[in-house]
mmCIF file of C-alpha atoms and ligand atoms in Angstrom:
data_model
loop_
_atom_site.group_PDB
_atom_site.id
_atom_site.type_symbol
_atom_site.label_atom_id
_atom_site.label_comp_id
_atom_site.label_asym_id
_atom_site.label_seq_id
_atom_site.Cartn_x
_atom_site.Cartn_y
_atom_site.Cartn_z
ATOM 1 C CA MET A 1 71.044 111.644 133.457
ATOM 2 C CA PHE A 2 68.731 113.694 135.174
ATOM 3 C CA PHE A 3 68.098 117.725 135.389
ATOM 4 C CA GLU A 4 69.102 118.936 138.622
ATOM 5 C CA ASN A 5 67.378 122.402 138.350
ATOM 6 C CA ILE A 6 63.660 122.092 138.247
ATOM 7 C CA TRP A 7 60.576 121.453 140.323
ATOM 8 C CA TYR A 8 59.864 117.480 140.354
ATOM 9 C CA CYS A 9 56.932 116.322 141.421
ATOM 10 C CA VAL A 10 57.210 114.405 144.400
ATOM 11 C CA ALA A 11 54.104 113.906 146.904
ATOM 12 C CA LEU A 12 50.337 114.504 146.409
ATOM 13 C CA ALA A 13 49.504 117.365 149.383
ATOM 14 C CA SER A 14 47.137 114.836 151.108
ATOM 15 C CA GLU A 15 50.499 112.377 151.980
ATOM 16 C CA ILE A 16 51.801 115.383 153.482
ATOM 17 C CA SER A 17 51.364 115.575 157.538
ATOM 18 C CA SER A 18 53.588 115.436 160.953
ATOM 19 C CA ARG A 19 54.607 111.922 159.721
ATOM 20 C CA PRO A 20 57.730 111.728 158.007
ATOM 21 C CA ILE A 21 57.414 110.017 154.448
ATOM 22 C CA GLY A 22 60.670 108.602 152.553
ATOM 23 C CA ARG A 23 60.725 108.860 148.809
ATOM 24 C CA VAL A 24 63.411 108.231 146.056
ATOM 25 C CA VAL A 25 64.099 110.945 143.368
ATOM 26 C CA CYS A 26 66.381 110.736 140.868
ATOM 27 C CA ASN A 27 68.405 108.215 143.296
ATOM 28 C CA ARG A 28 67.998 110.832 146.020
ATOM 29 C CA PRO A 29 66.375 109.412 148.986
ATOM 30 C CA ILE A 30 64.419 112.749 150.777
ATOM 31 C CA VAL A 31 62.200 113.244 153.621
ATOM 32 C CA LEU A 32 59.067 115.339 153.240
ATOM 33 C CA PHE A 33 57.328 116.230 156.250
ATOM 34 C CA GLN A 34 55.580 118.971 158.221
ATOM 35 C CA THR A 35 56.224 120.650 160.912
ATOM 36 C CA ALA A 36 54.014 120.119 163.589
ATOM 37 C CA LYS A 37 54.114 123.439 165.128
ATOM 38 C CA SER A 38 54.342 126.015 161.895
ATOM 39 C CA GLY A 39 52.788 123.548 159.684
ATOM 40 C CA THR A 40 55.631 124.476 156.862
ATOM 41 C CA LEU A 41 56.326 121.814 154.602
ATOM 42 C CA VAL A 42 60.039 120.255 154.789
ATOM 43 C CA ALA A 43 61.763 118.364 152.307
ATOM 44 C CA LEU A 44 65.599 117.306 153.629
ATOM 45 C CA GLU A 45 67.287 114.421 152.685
ATOM 46 C CA ASP A 46 66.710 111.300 154.012
ATOM 47 C CA ARG A 47 69.402 110.302 155.815
ATOM 48 C CA CYS A 48 70.742 111.369 159.586
ATOM 49 C CA PRO A 49 74.399 113.245 159.527
ATOM 50 C CA HIS A 50 75.195 110.919 162.583
ATOM 51 C CA ARG A 51 75.704 107.724 161.002
ATOM 52 C CA GLN A 52 73.512 107.777 158.558
ATOM 53 C CA ALA A 53 69.685 106.190 159.438
ATOM 54 C CA PRO A 54 66.683 107.365 157.702
ATOM 55 C CA LEU A 55 64.954 110.399 159.084
ATOM 56 C CA SER A 56 61.541 109.284 157.450
ATOM 57 C CA MET A 57 62.201 106.668 160.233
ATOM 58 C CA GLY A 58 62.279 109.521 163.088
ATOM 59 C CA THR A 59 59.896 111.761 164.583
ATOM 60 C CA VAL A 60 58.464 115.238 163.848
ATOM 61 C CA ILE A 61 58.819 117.479 167.578
ATOM 62 C CA GLY A 62 57.783 120.707 166.715
ATOM 63 C CA ASP A 63 59.469 122.210 163.845
ATOM 64 C CA GLU A 64 62.513 119.693 164.324
ATOM 65 C CA ILE A 65 62.631 116.500 163.542
ATOM 66 C CA MET A 66 64.454 113.630 165.506
ATOM 67 C CA CYS A 67 66.721 110.784 164.164
ATOM 68 C CA GLY A 68 64.825 107.491 165.357
ATOM 69 C CA TYR A 69 68.450 105.863 165.998
ATOM 70 C CA HIS A 70 69.837 107.910 168.618
ATOM 71 C CA GLY A 71 67.831 111.048 168.718
ATOM 72 C CA TRP A 72 69.321 113.639 167.022
ATOM 73 C CA VAL A 73 67.306 116.847 166.208
ATOM 74 C CA MET A 74 67.321 118.085 162.843
ATOM 75 C CA ALA A 75 65.885 121.863 162.043
ATOM 76 C CA ALA A 76 64.025 122.214 158.842
ATOM 77 C CA ASP A 77 67.326 124.435 157.196
ATOM 78 C CA GLY A 78 68.919 120.667 157.641
ATOM 79 C CA ARG A 79 71.115 122.179 160.531
ATOM 80 C CA CYS A 80 71.068 119.657 163.929
ATOM 81 C CA VAL A 81 70.270 121.334 166.773
ATOM 82 C CA HIS A 82 70.547 118.781 169.228
ATOM 83 C CA VAL A 83 72.993 116.082 170.480
ATOM 84 C CA PRO A 84 71.533 114.060 173.421
ATOM 85 C CA HIS A 85 73.720 114.210 176.710
ATOM 86 C CA GLN A 86 76.192 116.432 174.338
ATOM 87 C CA GLU A 87 76.776 120.833 175.421
ATOM 88 C CA THR A 88 77.547 121.383 171.675
ATOM 89 C CA VAL A 89 76.953 120.065 168.251
ATOM 90 C CA SER A 90 79.076 120.189 165.569
ATOM 91 C CA ARG A 91 79.125 122.230 162.570
ATOM 92 C CA ASN A 92 79.484 119.287 160.322
ATOM 93 C CA ALA A 93 76.217 117.906 161.256
ATOM 94 C CA ARG A 94 74.321 119.292 158.792
ATOM 95 C CA ILE A 95 72.276 117.934 156.149
ATOM 96 C CA GLU A 96 70.780 119.300 152.369
ATOM 97 C CA SER A 97 67.191 121.335 152.613
ATOM 98 C CA TYR A 98 65.369 121.456 149.123
ATOM 99 C CA PRO A 99 63.202 123.902 148.436
ATOM 100 C CA VAL A 100 59.098 122.468 148.176
ATOM 101 C CA ALA A 101 56.309 124.262 147.745
ATOM 102 C CA ALA A 102 52.492 122.457 147.401
ATOM 103 C CA ARG A 103 50.229 123.697 144.523
ATOM 104 C CA GLU A 104 46.921 122.363 143.631
ATOM 105 C CA GLY A 105 46.916 118.973 145.463
ATOM 106 C CA PHE A 106 50.621 118.279 144.389
ATOM 107 C CA VAL A 107 54.019 118.724 145.816
ATOM 108 C CA TRP A 108 56.593 119.914 144.058
ATOM 109 C CA THR A 109 60.753 119.618 145.083
ATOM 110 C CA TRP A 110 63.973 121.144 143.949
ATOM 111 C CA LEU A 111 67.175 119.142 144.008
ATOM 112 C CA GLY A 112 69.012 121.771 142.187
ATOM 113 C CA ASP A 113 70.984 125.425 143.194
ATOM 114 C CA PRO A 114 68.571 126.519 145.561
ATOM 115 C CA SER A 115 69.333 130.092 144.496
ATOM 116 C CA ARG A 116 67.409 129.582 141.260
ATOM 117 C CA ALA A 117 64.659 127.681 142.450
ATOM 118 C CA ASP A 118 61.561 130.159 141.561
ATOM 119 C CA PRO A 119 58.204 128.332 143.377
ATOM 120 C CA ALA A 120 56.362 130.334 140.028
ATOM 121 C CA GLU A 121 57.957 128.017 137.345
ATOM 122 C CA ILE A 122 55.556 125.109 138.489
ATOM 123 C CA PRO A 123 53.471 124.096 136.361
ATOM 124 C CA GLU A 124 50.162 125.796 137.285
ATOM 125 C CA MET A 125 46.813 123.553 136.445
ATOM 126 C CA PRO A 126 44.004 125.861 137.963
ATOM 127 C CA TRP A 127 41.050 123.399 136.574
ATOM 128 C CA LEU A 128 42.036 121.855 139.463
ATOM 129 C CA VAL A 129 40.547 123.947 141.798
ATOM 130 C CA ALA A 130 37.990 125.672 140.013
ATOM 131 C CA ASP A 131 34.386 125.452 141.453
ATOM 132 C CA ASP A 132 32.750 124.146 138.981
ATOM 133 C CA ARG A 133 34.418 121.331 138.415
ATOM 134 C CA SER A 134 35.297 118.391 140.377
ATOM 135 C CA SER A 135 39.283 116.405 140.589
ATOM 136 C CA ILE A 136 40.312 113.621 141.899
ATOM 137 C CA LEU A 137 44.809 112.397 142.593
ATOM 138 C CA SER A 138 46.573 109.847 142.432
ATOM 139 C CA ARG A 139 49.953 108.342 142.630
ATOM 140 C CA PHE A 140 50.959 105.047 141.243
ATOM 141 C CA HIS A 141 54.725 103.529 140.808
ATOM 142 C CA ALA A 142 55.981 102.201 137.738
ATOM 143 C CA ARG A 143 59.224 99.811 137.285
ATOM 144 C CA ALA A 144 59.831 102.088 134.138
ATOM 145 C CA ASN A 145 61.951 105.132 132.813
ATOM 146 C CA ASP A 146 60.427 108.353 133.765
ATOM 147 C CA GLN A 147 60.323 109.530 130.016
ATOM 148 C CA LEU A 148 58.937 106.120 128.713
ATOM 149 C CA MET A 149 56.366 106.856 130.923
ATOM 150 C CA ALA A 150 55.210 110.203 130.048
ATOM 151 C CA ASP A 151 55.496 108.252 126.471
ATOM 152 C CA ASN A 152 52.610 106.787 127.551
ATOM 153 C CA LEU A 153 50.657 109.806 127.081
ATOM 154 C CA LEU A 154 52.501 111.735 124.639
ATOM 155 C CA ASP A 155 50.815 109.394 122.279
ATOM 156 C CA VAL A 156 47.128 109.121 122.444
ATOM 157 C CA SER A 157 46.459 106.893 119.733
ATOM 158 C CA HIS A 158 47.185 104.251 122.528
ATOM 159 C CA ALA A 159 44.109 104.507 123.826
ATOM 160 C CA ASP A 160 41.884 103.166 120.964
ATOM 161 C CA PHE A 161 44.159 100.128 121.610
ATOM 162 C CA LEU A 162 45.248 99.463 124.603
ATOM 163 C CA HIS A 163 42.083 101.099 126.671
ATOM 164 C CA ALA A 164 39.525 99.708 123.591
ATOM 165 C CA GLY A 165 37.031 97.779 126.665
ATOM 166 C CA SER A 166 37.723 100.665 128.847
ATOM 167 C CA PHE A 167 37.074 104.822 127.669
ATOM 168 C CA GLY A 168 38.906 104.801 124.631
ATOM 169 C CA SER A 169 37.135 105.099 121.304
ATOM 170 C CA ARG A 170 37.826 101.856 118.372
ATOM 171 C CA ALA A 171 39.174 104.186 115.733
ATOM 172 C CA GLY A 172 41.743 102.723 114.057
ATOM 173 C CA GLN A 173 40.693 99.074 114.697
ATOM 174 C CA ARG A 174 40.645 97.268 111.300
ATOM 175 C CA GLY A 175 37.818 97.718 109.084
ATOM 176 C CA GLU A 176 36.481 100.248 111.542
ATOM 177 C CA THR A 177 39.206 103.066 110.062
ATOM 178 C CA ASP A 178 36.179 104.022 107.019
ATOM 179 C CA THR A 179 34.024 106.338 109.278
ATOM 180 C CA VAL A 180 36.314 107.763 111.324
ATOM 181 C CA ARG A 181 37.886 110.874 110.215
ATOM 182 C CA GLN A 182 40.780 112.105 112.126
ATOM 183 C CA GLU A 183 42.828 115.741 111.797
ATOM 184 C CA MET A 184 46.168 115.759 114.068
ATOM 185 C CA GLU A 185 48.320 118.994 114.823
ATOM 186 C CA THR A 186 51.904 119.151 116.646
ATOM 187 C CA TRP A 187 53.205 122.809 117.420
ATOM 188 C CA THR A 188 55.609 124.360 119.916
ATOM 189 C CA LYS A 189 55.884 127.243 121.957
ATOM 190 C CA PRO A 190 59.210 128.185 124.110
ATOM 191 C CA GLY A 191 58.072 126.244 127.052
ATOM 192 C CA SER A 192 55.906 123.673 126.027
ATOM 193 C CA VAL A 193 55.134 121.670 123.009
ATOM 194 C CA HIS A 194 51.563 121.024 121.827
ATOM 195 C CA SER A 195 49.186 118.635 120.353
ATOM 196 C CA ARG A 196 45.728 118.014 119.681
ATOM 197 C CA ARG A 197 43.541 115.269 117.654
ATOM 198 C CA VAL A 198 40.453 115.271 116.805
ATOM 199 C CA LEU A 199 38.153 112.749 116.086
ATOM 200 C CA LYS A 200 35.008 112.888 114.110
ATOM 201 C CA ASN A 201 32.275 110.242 113.949
ATOM 202 C CA VAL A 202 33.761 107.780 116.607
ATOM 203 C CA ALA A 203 32.067 105.240 118.655
ATOM 204 C CA LEU A 204 33.506 105.188 122.087
ATOM 205 C CA GLY A 205 34.142 102.475 124.541
ATOM 206 C CA PRO A 206 31.575 101.340 126.859
ATOM 207 C CA MET A 207 33.156 103.506 129.841
ATOM 208 C CA ALA A 208 33.263 106.869 128.249
ATOM 209 C CA ALA A 209 29.969 106.288 126.522
ATOM 210 C CA ALA A 210 28.101 106.396 129.848
ATOM 211 C CA TRP A 211 30.145 109.129 131.882
ATOM 212 C CA GLY A 212 27.842 111.090 129.031
ATOM 213 C CA GLY A 213 25.109 108.986 128.324
ATOM 214 C CA PHE A 214 26.034 109.091 124.593
ATOM 215 C CA THR A 215 24.556 106.492 122.813
ATOM 216 C CA GLU A 216 25.619 107.932 119.236
ATOM 217 C CA PRO A 217 29.124 108.630 117.766
ATOM 218 C CA VAL A 218 30.708 111.884 119.009
ATOM 219 C CA THR A 219 33.211 113.954 117.974
ATOM 220 C CA ARG A 220 36.562 113.723 120.151
ATOM 221 C CA THR A 221 39.229 116.492 121.019
ATOM 222 C CA THR A 222 42.298 115.478 122.448
ATOM 223 C CA SER A 223 44.190 118.460 123.501
ATOM 224 C CA GLN A 224 47.494 118.116 124.810
ATOM 225 C CA ASN A 225 50.558 120.155 126.455
ATOM 226 C CA TRP A 226 53.478 118.634 127.826
ATOM 227 C CA ARG A 227 55.882 120.894 130.125
ATOM 228 C CA PRO A 228 59.529 119.815 131.473
ATOM 229 C CA THR A 229 60.282 118.056 132.633
ATOM 230 C CA ASN A 230 57.184 115.710 132.131
ATOM 231 C CA THR A 231 54.077 117.352 132.645
ATOM 232 C CA ILE A 232 51.203 116.679 130.808
ATOM 233 C CA ASN A 233 47.964 117.892 130.603
ATOM 234 C CA ILE A 234 45.026 116.767 128.473
ATOM 235 C CA GLU A 235 41.841 118.319 127.705
ATOM 236 C CA LEU A 236 39.422 115.899 126.266
ATOM 237 C CA ALA A 237 36.037 116.831 124.889
ATOM 238 C CA MET A 238 33.238 114.546 123.973
ATOM 239 C CA GLU A 239 30.520 115.756 121.957
ATOM 240 C CA ASN A 240 27.813 115.289 119.605
ATOM 241 C CA ARG A 241 23.707 116.415 119.691
ATOM 242 C CA GLU A 242 22.809 114.526 122.765
ATOM 243 C CA ASN A 243 25.866 115.918 125.004
ATOM 244 C CA ARG A 244 29.017 117.655 125.604
ATOM 245 C CA ILE A 245 31.188 116.206 128.075
ATOM 246 C CA LEU A 246 34.842 118.417 129.353
ATOM 247 C CA ILE A 247 37.632 116.589 131.210
ATOM 248 C CA ASN A 248 41.101 117.428 132.324
ATOM 249 C CA HIS A 249 43.517 114.801 133.143
ATOM 250 C CA ASP A 250 47.226 115.363 134.302
ATOM 251 C CA HIS A 251 50.421 113.013 134.392
ATOM 252 C CA ILE A 252 53.408 113.987 135.690
ATOM 253 C CA MET A 253 56.232 111.890 136.086
ATOM 254 C CA THR A 254 59.231 111.921 137.882
ATOM 255 C CA PRO A 255 61.946 109.757 137.790
ATOM 256 C CA GLU A 256 62.873 107.129 141.089
ATOM 257 C CA THR A 257 65.776 105.923 138.838
ATOM 258 C CA GLU A 258 66.826 105.387 135.495
ATOM 259 C CA THR A 259 64.672 102.227 135.353
ATOM 260 C CA SER A 260 61.434 103.380 138.484
ATOM 261 C CA SER A 261 59.048 106.444 138.547
ATOM 262 C CA HIS A 262 56.721 107.979 140.323
ATOM 263 C CA TYR A 263 53.590 108.684 138.192
ATOM 264 C CA PHE A 264 51.386 111.802 139.788
ATOM 265 C CA PHE A 265 47.731 112.082 138.149
ATOM 266 C CA ALA A 266 44.564 113.799 138.453
ATOM 267 C CA PHE A 267 41.115 113.383 136.635
ATOM 268 C CA THR A 268 38.998 116.487 136.547
ATOM 269 C CA ARG A 269 35.316 116.463 135.554
ATOM 270 C CA ASP A 270 32.505 118.908 134.620
ATOM 271 C CA PHE A 271 29.792 116.834 134.792
ATOM 272 C CA VAL A 272 27.591 114.858 136.865
ATOM 273 C CA LEU A 273 28.467 116.656 139.882
ATOM 274 C CA ASP A 274 25.157 116.124 141.981
ATOM 275 C CA GLY A 275 25.736 112.853 142.568
ATOM 276 C CA GLY A 276 24.936 110.051 140.446
ATOM 277 C CA TYR A 277 26.946 107.862 138.501
ATOM 278 C CA PRO A 278 30.240 108.772 138.078
ATOM 279 C CA ASN A 279 30.947 110.486 141.381
ATOM 280 C CA ASP A 280 34.333 110.951 142.947
ATOM 281 C CA GLU A 281 34.649 107.500 143.910
ATOM 282 C CA ASP A 282 33.031 105.637 140.168
ATOM 283 C CA MET A 283 36.145 108.047 138.446
ATOM 284 C CA ARG A 284 38.916 107.391 140.517
ATOM 285 C CA ARG A 285 38.037 102.734 140.726
ATOM 286 C CA GLU A 286 38.103 103.158 136.922
ATOM 287 C CA GLN A 287 40.748 106.110 136.334
ATOM 288 C CA GLU A 288 42.932 104.060 138.998
ATOM 289 C CA THR A 289 42.041 100.225 137.425
ATOM 290 C CA THR A 290 42.798 101.778 133.972
ATOM 291 C CA ILE A 291 46.421 102.902 134.662
ATOM 292 C CA ARG A 292 46.910 99.891 136.879
ATOM 293 C CA THR A 293 46.140 97.288 134.908
ATOM 294 C CA GLU A 294 46.813 98.888 131.448
ATOM 295 C CA ASP A 295 49.358 101.644 131.259
ATOM 296 C CA ILE A 296 51.710 100.767 133.647
ATOM 297 C CA PRO A 297 52.204 97.075 132.875
ATOM 298 C CA MET A 298 52.188 97.683 129.666
ATOM 299 C CA VAL A 299 55.559 100.344 129.947
ATOM 300 C CA GLU A 300 56.906 98.172 132.128
ATOM 301 C CA ALA A 301 57.050 95.548 130.058
ATOM 302 C CA GLN A 302 58.448 97.989 127.220
ATOM 303 C CA GLN A 303 60.965 98.671 129.783
ATOM 304 C CA ARG A 304 61.577 95.002 130.768
ATOM 305 C CA ASN A 305 62.169 94.476 126.596
ATOM 306 C CA ARG A 306 64.174 97.512 126.170
ATOM 307 C CA ILE A 307 66.691 95.990 128.562
ATOM 308 C CA ALA A 308 66.795 92.588 126.833
ATOM 309 C CA PHE A 309 67.282 93.819 123.249
ATOM 310 C CA GLY A 310 69.744 96.607 124.266
ATOM 311 C CA ASP A 311 67.493 99.878 123.636
ATOM 312 C CA PRO A 312 66.662 99.280 119.501
ATOM 313 C CA LEU A 313 65.828 102.265 118.040
ATOM 314 C CA ASP A 314 61.853 102.752 117.391
ATOM 315 C CA VAL A 315 60.674 103.016 114.566
ATOM 316 C CA PRO A 316 58.070 105.874 114.665
ATOM 317 C CA GLY A 317 54.767 106.098 112.632
ATOM 318 C CA GLN A 318 52.713 109.267 112.312
ATOM 319 C CA ALA A 319 50.881 109.397 115.690
ATOM 320 C CA ASP A 320 54.115 109.096 117.190
ATOM 321 C CA LYS A 321 54.627 113.252 115.764
ATOM 322 C CA PHE A 322 54.201 114.723 119.436
ATOM 323 C CA LEU A 323 56.158 112.143 121.035
ATOM 324 C CA ILE A 324 58.863 113.571 118.916
ATOM 325 C CA ALA A 325 58.979 116.898 119.000
ATOM 326 C CA VAL A 326 58.799 116.389 123.056
ATOM 327 C CA HIS A 327 61.712 114.588 122.605
ATOM 328 C CA ARG A 328 63.566 117.271 120.522
ATOM 329 C CA ARG A 329 63.096 119.537 123.097
ATOM 330 C CA ILE A 330 64.569 117.132 126.076
ATOM 331 C CA ALA A 331 67.603 117.273 123.772
ATOM 332 C CA GLU A 332 67.745 120.405 123.377
ATOM 333 C CA MET A 333 66.987 121.220 127.149
ATOM 334 C CA ARG A 334 69.979 118.474 127.661
ATOM 335 C CA GLY A 335 72.072 120.897 124.680
ATOM 336 C CA GLU A 336 71.272 123.953 127.001
ATOM 337 C CA ARG A 337 72.469 122.641 131.035
HETATM 338 S S1 FES B 1 71.936 107.886 162.921
HETATM 339 FE FE1 FES B 1 70.602 109.328 163.631
HETATM 340 S S2 FES B 1 71.010 109.653 165.668
HETATM 341 FE FE2 FES B 1 72.839 108.364 165.183
HETATM 342 FE FE1 FE2 B 2 46.311 104.862 128.977
#
């Protein structure tokens, strides 16, 4: 079902501290924390080898974690190093420790063969830390399969409908198509799939118009980049003679179970960096509201329908080219495993 030898985004770096957090990834409960002494990032199975209590209910002490039930202590490598009132510790008292790394504000874990885990393979997103940009990072939970949630980003034409009242445009709405010109291309590289969509002479929704102070139609160029398993980086440029603004929005989907997922998100802008509207808080409110009230409810409803109707076959449209290319690539990867 799930890819094993791959990096999964499991947390925002801002969530990690010496207070352990539990998270289910690919049906596997893991505990994440930073050691209190050396500040090392640790990912372990979220269970105590004694009697399987979650370590996420325990306490980090120095560079180790103590189970909250009977006080057994585990080192960062998963070995139990202390049992209260006992001289020796059974060699069987150990749990899995997973490779873990933080990069540009996200935390990634590798659940497969640890000898194959190379942090250089974690998708890089340099714009998140560029000096001339400002970013916000968020995490959501969706009661939908991670691929279904990712597919939401692989067909940006939904922005013209689902988000027509917020940051979308109205391109494609019946009666408004004739003034908008659309060009779309999709291409594949060895480790990624790409798509570019250009909309010319398009009227923006109220939110996007306010970001750039646009009063006239713009050219809206969306460049998308998909990397396995489901990291989708989108660059959005909007321009006319009044202004040009550039946005990167990143969406990373990680399976929690077959029918639920973790959704990590970043939004980076190159405009209004010195106060005024929009600032980081405006962006956080607008983006989190849109994803929570528009995207996730639609995809969760799709998931319920897929179950209710026995997962019927989809009927693709021309706008689905990118989605189809990505699905083809994933099918190839499953064959390659
Ligand atoms: S279950 Fe953890 S110490 Fe007993
Ligand atoms: Fe959306």
